[in-house]
CSV table of C-alpha atoms (C1' of nucleotides) and ligand atoms in Angstrom, one decimal:
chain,number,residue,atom,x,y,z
A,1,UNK,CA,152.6,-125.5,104.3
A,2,UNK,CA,151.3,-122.7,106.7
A,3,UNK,CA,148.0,-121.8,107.2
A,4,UNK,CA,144.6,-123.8,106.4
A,5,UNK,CA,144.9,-126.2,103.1
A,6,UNK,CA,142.2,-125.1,100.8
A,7,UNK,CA,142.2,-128.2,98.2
A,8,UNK,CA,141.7,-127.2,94.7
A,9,UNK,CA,138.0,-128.5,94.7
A,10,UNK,CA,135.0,-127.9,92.6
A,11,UNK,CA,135.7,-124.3,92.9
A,12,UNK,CA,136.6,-123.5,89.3
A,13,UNK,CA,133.7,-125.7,87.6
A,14,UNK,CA,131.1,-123.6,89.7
A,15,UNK,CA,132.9,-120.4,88.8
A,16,UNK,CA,132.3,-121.4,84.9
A,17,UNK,CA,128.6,-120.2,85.2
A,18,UNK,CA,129.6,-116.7,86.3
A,19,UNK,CA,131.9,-116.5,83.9
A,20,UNK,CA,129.4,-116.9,81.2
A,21,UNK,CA,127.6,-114.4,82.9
A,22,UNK,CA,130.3,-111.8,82.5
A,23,UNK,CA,130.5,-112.6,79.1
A,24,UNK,CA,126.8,-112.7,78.8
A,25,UNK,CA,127.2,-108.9,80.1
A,26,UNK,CA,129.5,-107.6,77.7
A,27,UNK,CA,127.5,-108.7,75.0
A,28,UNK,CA,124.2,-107.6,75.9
A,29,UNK,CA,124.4,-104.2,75.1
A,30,UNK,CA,125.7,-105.1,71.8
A,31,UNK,CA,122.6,-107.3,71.0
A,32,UNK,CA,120.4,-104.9,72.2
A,33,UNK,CA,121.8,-101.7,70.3
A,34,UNK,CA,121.4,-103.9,67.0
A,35,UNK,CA,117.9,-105.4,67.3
A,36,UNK,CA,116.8,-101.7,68.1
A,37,UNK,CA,118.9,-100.8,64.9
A,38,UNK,CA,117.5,-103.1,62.9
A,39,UNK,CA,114.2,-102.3,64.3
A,40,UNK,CA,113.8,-99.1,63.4
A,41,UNK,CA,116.0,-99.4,59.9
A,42,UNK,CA,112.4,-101.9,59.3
A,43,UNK,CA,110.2,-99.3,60.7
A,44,UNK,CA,110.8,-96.3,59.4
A,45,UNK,CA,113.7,-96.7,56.8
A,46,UNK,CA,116.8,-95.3,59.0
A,47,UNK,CA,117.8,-95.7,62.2
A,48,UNK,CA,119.2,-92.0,64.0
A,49,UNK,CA,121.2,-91.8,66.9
A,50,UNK,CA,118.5,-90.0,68.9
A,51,UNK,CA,116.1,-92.4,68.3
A,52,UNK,CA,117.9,-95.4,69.4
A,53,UNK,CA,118.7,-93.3,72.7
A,54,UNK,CA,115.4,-92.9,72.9
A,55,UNK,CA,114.2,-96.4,72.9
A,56,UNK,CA,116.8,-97.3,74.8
A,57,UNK,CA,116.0,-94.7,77.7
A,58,UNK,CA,119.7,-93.3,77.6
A,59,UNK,CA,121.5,-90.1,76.7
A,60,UNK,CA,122.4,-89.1,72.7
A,61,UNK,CA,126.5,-88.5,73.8
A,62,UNK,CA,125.9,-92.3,75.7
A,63,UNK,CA,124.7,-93.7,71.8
A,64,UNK,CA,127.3,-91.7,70.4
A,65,UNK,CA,130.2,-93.4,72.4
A,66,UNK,CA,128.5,-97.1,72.2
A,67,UNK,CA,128.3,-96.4,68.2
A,68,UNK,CA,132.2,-96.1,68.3
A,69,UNK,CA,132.5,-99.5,70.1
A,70,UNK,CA,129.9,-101.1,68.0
A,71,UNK,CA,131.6,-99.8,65.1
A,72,UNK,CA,135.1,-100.8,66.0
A,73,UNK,CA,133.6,-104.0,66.8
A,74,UNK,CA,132.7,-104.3,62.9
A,75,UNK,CA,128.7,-103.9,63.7
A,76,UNK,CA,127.5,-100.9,62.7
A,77,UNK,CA,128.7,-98.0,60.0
A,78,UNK,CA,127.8,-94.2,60.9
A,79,UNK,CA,129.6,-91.1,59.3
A,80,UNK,CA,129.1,-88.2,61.8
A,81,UNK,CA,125.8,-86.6,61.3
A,82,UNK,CA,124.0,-89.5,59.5
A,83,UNK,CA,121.9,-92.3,60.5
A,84,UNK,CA,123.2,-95.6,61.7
A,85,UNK,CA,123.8,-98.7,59.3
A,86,UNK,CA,124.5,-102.3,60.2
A,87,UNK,CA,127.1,-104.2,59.2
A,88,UNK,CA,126.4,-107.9,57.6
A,89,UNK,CA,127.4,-108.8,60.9
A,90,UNK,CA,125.2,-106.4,62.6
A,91,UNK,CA,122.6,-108.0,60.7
A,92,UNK,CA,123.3,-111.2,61.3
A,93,UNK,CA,123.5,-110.5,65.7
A,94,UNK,CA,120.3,-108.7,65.1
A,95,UNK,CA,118.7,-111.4,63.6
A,96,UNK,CA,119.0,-114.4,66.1
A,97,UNK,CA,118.6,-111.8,68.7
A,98,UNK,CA,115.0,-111.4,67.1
A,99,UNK,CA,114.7,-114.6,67.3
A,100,UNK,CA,115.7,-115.7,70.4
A,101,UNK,CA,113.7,-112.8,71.6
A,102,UNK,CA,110.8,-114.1,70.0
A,103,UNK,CA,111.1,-117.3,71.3
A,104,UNK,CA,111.7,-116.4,75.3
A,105,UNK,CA,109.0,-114.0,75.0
A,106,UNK,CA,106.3,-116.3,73.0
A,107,UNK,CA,107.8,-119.0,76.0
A,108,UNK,CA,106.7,-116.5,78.9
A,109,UNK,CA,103.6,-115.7,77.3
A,110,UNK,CA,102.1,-119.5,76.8
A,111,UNK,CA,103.4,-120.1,80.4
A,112,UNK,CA,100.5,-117.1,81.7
A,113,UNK,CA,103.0,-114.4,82.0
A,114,UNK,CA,100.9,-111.1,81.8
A,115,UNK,CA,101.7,-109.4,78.3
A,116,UNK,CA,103.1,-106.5,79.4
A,117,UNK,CA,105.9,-108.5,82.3
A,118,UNK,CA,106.6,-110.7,79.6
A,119,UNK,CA,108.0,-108.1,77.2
A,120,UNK,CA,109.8,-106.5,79.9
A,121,UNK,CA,111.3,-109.9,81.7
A,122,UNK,CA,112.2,-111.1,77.9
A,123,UNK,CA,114.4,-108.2,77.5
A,124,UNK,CA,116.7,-109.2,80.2
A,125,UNK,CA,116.3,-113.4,80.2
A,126,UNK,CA,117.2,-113.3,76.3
A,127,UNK,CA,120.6,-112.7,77.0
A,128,UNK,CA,120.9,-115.6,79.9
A,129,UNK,CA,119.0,-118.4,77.9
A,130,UNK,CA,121.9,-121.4,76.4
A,131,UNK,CA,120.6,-123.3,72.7
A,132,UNK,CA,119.5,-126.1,74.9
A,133,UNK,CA,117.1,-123.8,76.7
A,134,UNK,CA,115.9,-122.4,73.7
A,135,UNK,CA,115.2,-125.4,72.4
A,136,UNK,CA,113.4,-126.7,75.4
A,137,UNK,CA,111.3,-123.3,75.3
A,138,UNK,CA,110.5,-123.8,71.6
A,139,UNK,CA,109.7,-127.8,72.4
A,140,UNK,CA,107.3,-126.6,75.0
A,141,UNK,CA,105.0,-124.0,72.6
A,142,UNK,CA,105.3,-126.6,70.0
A,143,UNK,CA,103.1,-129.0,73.0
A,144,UNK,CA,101.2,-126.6,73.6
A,145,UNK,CA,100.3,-125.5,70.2
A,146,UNK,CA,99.0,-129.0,69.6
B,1,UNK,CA,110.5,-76.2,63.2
B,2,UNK,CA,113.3,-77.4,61.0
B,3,UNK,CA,114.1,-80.5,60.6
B,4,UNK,CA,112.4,-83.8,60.3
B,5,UNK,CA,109.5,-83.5,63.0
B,6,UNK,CA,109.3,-86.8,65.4
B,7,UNK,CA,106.6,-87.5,67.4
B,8,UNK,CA,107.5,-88.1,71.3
B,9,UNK,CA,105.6,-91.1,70.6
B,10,UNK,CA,105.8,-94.6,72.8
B,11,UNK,CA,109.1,-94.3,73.0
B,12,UNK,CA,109.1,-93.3,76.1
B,13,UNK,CA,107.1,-96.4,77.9
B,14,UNK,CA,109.2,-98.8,75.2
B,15,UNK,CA,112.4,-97.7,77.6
B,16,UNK,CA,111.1,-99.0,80.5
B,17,UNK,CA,112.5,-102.7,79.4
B,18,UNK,CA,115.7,-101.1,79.3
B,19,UNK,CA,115.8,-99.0,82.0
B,20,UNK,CA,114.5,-102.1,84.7
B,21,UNK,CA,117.2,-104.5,82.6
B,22,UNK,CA,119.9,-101.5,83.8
B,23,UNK,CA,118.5,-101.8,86.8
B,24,UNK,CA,118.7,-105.4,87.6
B,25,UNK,CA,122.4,-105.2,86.3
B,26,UNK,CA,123.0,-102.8,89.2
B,27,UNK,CA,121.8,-105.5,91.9
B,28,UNK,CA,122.7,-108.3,90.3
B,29,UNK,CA,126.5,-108.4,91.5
B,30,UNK,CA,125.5,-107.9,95.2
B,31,UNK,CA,123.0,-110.5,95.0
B,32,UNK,CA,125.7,-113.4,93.8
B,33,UNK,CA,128.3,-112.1,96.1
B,34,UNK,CA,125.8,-112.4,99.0
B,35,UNK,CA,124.2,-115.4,98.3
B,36,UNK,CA,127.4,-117.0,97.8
B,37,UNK,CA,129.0,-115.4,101.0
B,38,UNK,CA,125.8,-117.3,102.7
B,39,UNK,CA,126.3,-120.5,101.0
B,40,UNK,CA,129.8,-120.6,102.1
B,41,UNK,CA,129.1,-119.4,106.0
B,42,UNK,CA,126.8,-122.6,105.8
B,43,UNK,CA,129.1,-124.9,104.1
B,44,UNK,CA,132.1,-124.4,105.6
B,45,UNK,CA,131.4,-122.1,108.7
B,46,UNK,CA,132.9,-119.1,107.5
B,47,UNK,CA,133.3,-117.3,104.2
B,48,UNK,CA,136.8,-115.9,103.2
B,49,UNK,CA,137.3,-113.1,100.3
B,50,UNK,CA,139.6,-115.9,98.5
B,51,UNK,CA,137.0,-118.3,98.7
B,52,UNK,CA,134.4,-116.3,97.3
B,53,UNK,CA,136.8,-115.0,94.7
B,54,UNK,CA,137.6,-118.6,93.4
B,55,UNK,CA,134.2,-119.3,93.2
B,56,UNK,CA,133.6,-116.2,91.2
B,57,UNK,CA,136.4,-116.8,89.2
B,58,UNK,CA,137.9,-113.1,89.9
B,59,UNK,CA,141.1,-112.1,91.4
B,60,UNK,CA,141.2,-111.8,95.3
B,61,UNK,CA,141.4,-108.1,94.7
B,62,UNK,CA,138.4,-107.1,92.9
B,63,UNK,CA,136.4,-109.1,95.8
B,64,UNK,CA,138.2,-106.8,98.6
B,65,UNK,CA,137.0,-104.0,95.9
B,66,UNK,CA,133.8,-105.1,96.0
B,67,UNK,CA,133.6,-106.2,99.3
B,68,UNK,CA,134.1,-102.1,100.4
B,69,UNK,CA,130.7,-101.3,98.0
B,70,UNK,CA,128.7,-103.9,99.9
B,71,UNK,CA,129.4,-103.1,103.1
B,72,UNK,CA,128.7,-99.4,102.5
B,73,UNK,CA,125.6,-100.7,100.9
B,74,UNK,CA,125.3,-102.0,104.3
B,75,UNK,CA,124.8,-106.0,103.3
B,76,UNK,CA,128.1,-107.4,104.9
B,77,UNK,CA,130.6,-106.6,107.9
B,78,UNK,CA,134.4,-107.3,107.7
B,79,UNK,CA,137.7,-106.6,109.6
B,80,UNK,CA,140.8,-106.7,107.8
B,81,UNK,CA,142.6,-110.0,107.1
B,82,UNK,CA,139.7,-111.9,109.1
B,83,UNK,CA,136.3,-113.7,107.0
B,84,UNK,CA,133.0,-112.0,106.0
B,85,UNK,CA,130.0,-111.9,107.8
B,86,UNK,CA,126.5,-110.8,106.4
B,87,UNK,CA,124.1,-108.4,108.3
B,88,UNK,CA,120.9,-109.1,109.1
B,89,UNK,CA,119.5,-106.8,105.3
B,90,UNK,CA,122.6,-108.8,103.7
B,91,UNK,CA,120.9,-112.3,104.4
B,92,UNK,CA,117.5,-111.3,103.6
B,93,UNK,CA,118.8,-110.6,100.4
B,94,UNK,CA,120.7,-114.0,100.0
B,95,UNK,CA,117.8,-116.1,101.2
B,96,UNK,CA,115.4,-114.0,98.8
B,97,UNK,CA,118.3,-114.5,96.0
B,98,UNK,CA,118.0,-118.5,96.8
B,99,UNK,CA,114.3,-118.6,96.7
B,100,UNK,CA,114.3,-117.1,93.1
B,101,UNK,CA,117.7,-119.2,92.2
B,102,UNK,CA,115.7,-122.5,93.1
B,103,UNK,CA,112.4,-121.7,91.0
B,104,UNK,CA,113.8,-120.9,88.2
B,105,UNK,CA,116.4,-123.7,88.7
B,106,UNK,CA,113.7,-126.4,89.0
B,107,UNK,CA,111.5,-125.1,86.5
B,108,UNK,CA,114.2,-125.6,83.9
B,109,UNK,CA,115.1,-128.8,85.1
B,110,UNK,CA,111.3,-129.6,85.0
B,111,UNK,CA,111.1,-128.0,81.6
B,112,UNK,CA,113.6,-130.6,80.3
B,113,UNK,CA,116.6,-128.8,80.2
B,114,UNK,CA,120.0,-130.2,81.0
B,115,UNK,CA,121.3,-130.3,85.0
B,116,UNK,CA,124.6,-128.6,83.8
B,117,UNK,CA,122.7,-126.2,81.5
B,118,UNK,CA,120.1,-125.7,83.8
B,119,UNK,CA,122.5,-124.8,86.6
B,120,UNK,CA,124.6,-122.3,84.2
B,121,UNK,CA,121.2,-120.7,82.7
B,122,UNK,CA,119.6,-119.9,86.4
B,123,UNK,CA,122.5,-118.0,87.5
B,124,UNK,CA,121.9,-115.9,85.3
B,125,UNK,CA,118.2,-115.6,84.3
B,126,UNK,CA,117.5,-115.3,88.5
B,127,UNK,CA,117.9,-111.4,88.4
B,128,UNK,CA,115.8,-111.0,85.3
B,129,UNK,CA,112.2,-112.7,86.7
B,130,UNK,CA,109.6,-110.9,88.1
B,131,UNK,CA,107.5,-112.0,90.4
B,132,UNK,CA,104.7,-112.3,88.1
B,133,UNK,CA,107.0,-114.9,86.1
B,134,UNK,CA,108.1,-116.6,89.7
B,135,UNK,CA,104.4,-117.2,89.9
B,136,UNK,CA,104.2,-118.9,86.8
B,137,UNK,CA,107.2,-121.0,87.0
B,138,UNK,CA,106.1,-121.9,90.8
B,139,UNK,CA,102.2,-122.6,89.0
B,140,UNK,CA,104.2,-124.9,86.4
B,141,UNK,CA,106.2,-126.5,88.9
B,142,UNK,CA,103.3,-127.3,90.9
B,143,UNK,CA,101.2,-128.9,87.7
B,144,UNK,CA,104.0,-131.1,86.8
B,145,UNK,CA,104.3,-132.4,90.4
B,146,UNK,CA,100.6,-133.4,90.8
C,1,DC,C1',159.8,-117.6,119.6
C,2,DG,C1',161.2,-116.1,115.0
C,3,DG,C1',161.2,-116.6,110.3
C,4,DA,C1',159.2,-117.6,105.9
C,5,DA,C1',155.2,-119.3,103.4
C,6,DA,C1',150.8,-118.3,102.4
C,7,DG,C1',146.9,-115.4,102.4
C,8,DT,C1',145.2,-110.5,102.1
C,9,DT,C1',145.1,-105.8,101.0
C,10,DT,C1',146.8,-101.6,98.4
C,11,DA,C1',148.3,-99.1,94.5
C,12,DG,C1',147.7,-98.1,90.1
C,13,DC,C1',145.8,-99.0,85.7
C,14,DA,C1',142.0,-100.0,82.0
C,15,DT,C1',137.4,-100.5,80.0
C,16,DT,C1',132.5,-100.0,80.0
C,17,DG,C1',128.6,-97.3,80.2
C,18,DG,C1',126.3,-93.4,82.1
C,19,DC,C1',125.6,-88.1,82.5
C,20,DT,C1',125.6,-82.8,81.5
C,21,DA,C1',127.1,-78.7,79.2
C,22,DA,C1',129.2,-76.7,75.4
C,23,DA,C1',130.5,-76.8,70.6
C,24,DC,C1',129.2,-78.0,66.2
C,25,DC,C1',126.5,-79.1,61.8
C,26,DT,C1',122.3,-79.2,58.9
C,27,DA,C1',118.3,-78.2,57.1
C,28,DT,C1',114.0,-75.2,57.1
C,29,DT,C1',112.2,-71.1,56.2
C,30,DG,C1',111.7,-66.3,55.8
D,1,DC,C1',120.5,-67.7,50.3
D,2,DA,C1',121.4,-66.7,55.0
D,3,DA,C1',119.9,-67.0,59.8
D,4,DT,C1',118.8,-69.9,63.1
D,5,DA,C1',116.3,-73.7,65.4
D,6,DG,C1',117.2,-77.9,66.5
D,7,DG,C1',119.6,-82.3,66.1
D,8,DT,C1',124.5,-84.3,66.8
D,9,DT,C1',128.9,-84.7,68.5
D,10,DT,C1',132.8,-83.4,71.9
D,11,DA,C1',134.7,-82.6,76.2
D,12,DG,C1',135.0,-83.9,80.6
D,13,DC,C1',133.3,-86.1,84.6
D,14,DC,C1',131.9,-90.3,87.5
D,15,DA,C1',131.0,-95.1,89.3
D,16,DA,C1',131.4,-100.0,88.7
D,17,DT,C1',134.3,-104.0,87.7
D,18,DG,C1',138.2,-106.2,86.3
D,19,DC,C1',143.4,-107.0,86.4
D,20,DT,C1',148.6,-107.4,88.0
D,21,DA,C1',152.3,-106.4,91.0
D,22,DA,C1',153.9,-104.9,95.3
D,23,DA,C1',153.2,-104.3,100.2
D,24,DC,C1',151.5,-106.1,104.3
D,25,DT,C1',149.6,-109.6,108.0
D,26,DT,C1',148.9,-114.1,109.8
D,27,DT,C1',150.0,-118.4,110.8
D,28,DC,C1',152.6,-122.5,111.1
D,29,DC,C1',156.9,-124.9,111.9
D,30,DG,C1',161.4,-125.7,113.2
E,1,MN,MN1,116.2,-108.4,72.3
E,2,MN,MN1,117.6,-107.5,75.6
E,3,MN,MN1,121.7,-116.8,92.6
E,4,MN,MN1,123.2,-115.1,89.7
DNA sequence: CGGAAAGTTTAGCATTGGCTAAACCTATTG
DNA sequence: CAATAGGTTTAGCCAATGCTAAACTTTCCG
């Protein structure tokens, strides 16, 4: 065998957590678009197209597309022209987004993040954080609660 | 004015989540393939595309891919067929990327959260932290210590 | 030294997620 | 009730990340 032997190793255990992160990726967007759905369905009855891509800082055409994938993906409803709807599914993603939101942000907050980093930060370390770190989060503002 | 009329509103700051979240997306890649190009230059002396692909858990040709984008990004030097080498920007990076990965590594550990977990949560929560929440994890860390 | 095995790069394709400009509806209002 | 202002969608483009299969180098061994 030619050529320097490169044993199987712990290679493909340590390549396991960037392979959740992929995956992490891909559905990020996905949780995102339907918290802000649900959101603004709560806040002021319906949710447009121009409003999400408001929120979300983006072009209308760029919600436009991502509605097709979220719809194909059984999230969201949308016939052209109206608002957005979600799906039982879509509710269901939006809700434990909410609340894992809730719980990263409420964890960043007790820990003396400053308000304002901690909503941003949360936005992005919702989509990273495993049961078991929720949990640990949610064990820690129960302690400090008390 | 036809039409519904919506106020601009605090939409606008709202985005700002989004827009650093899209942000840190953008980095994020480099800063794993650099940090793990430096891991592997200490480990084993050098650090070869395949290498880096296993540990990625990505084909050996989206690493050459990716390996063109960094070094126009100017964070690695390579010849063809021969191992990677960092620049002198491309390891500032990877030591700055450790230095995050092992705060918010240890404060989950310290936080109670499972070694495997832990390890698998901090690859990926690393590119959301600010510094602000650095500082607080590091402040934790610290208090549990004494 | 001259293959062939093994490692590396190229070619070509697909998807995601952005953007702008142009075309298209809808709804307000004169 | 028709014109039109303004919101929405299409069209077409681009960059980033993946993949597989084929081409190409290197390296080791007989
Ligand atoms: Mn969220
Ligand atoms: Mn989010
Ligand atoms: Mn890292
Ligand atoms: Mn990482």
């Amino acid at each position: 065998m030619p050529q320097r032997t490169r044993k199987p190793g712990p290679s493909k255990i340590r390549s396991a957590a960037f392979q959740r992160i992929r995956a992490d990726h891909s559905s990020e967007l996905a949780e995102d678009y339907v918290e802000l759905i649900a959101d603004l369905i709560d806040e002021k009855g319906e949710a447009r197209g121009s409003d999400v891509a408001m929120r979300l800082g983006v072009a209308n055409a760029t919600v436009v597309k991502t509605m097709k994938r979220l719809q194909d993906a059984g999230l969201v409803t949308q016939e052209p022209y109206r608002s957005i709807f979600l799906t039982g599914e879509g509710w269901k993603m939006a809700e434990d987004g909410r609340r894992k939101h809730k719980i990263v942000e409420g964890f960043l907050l007790a820990l003396g993040v400053p308000e304002e980093t901690a909503r941003i930060d949360s936005e992005g370390i919702e989509h990273h954080v495993s049961e078991a770190t929720l949990r640990a989060m949610a064990r820690f503002l129960a302690r400090k609660v008390m």
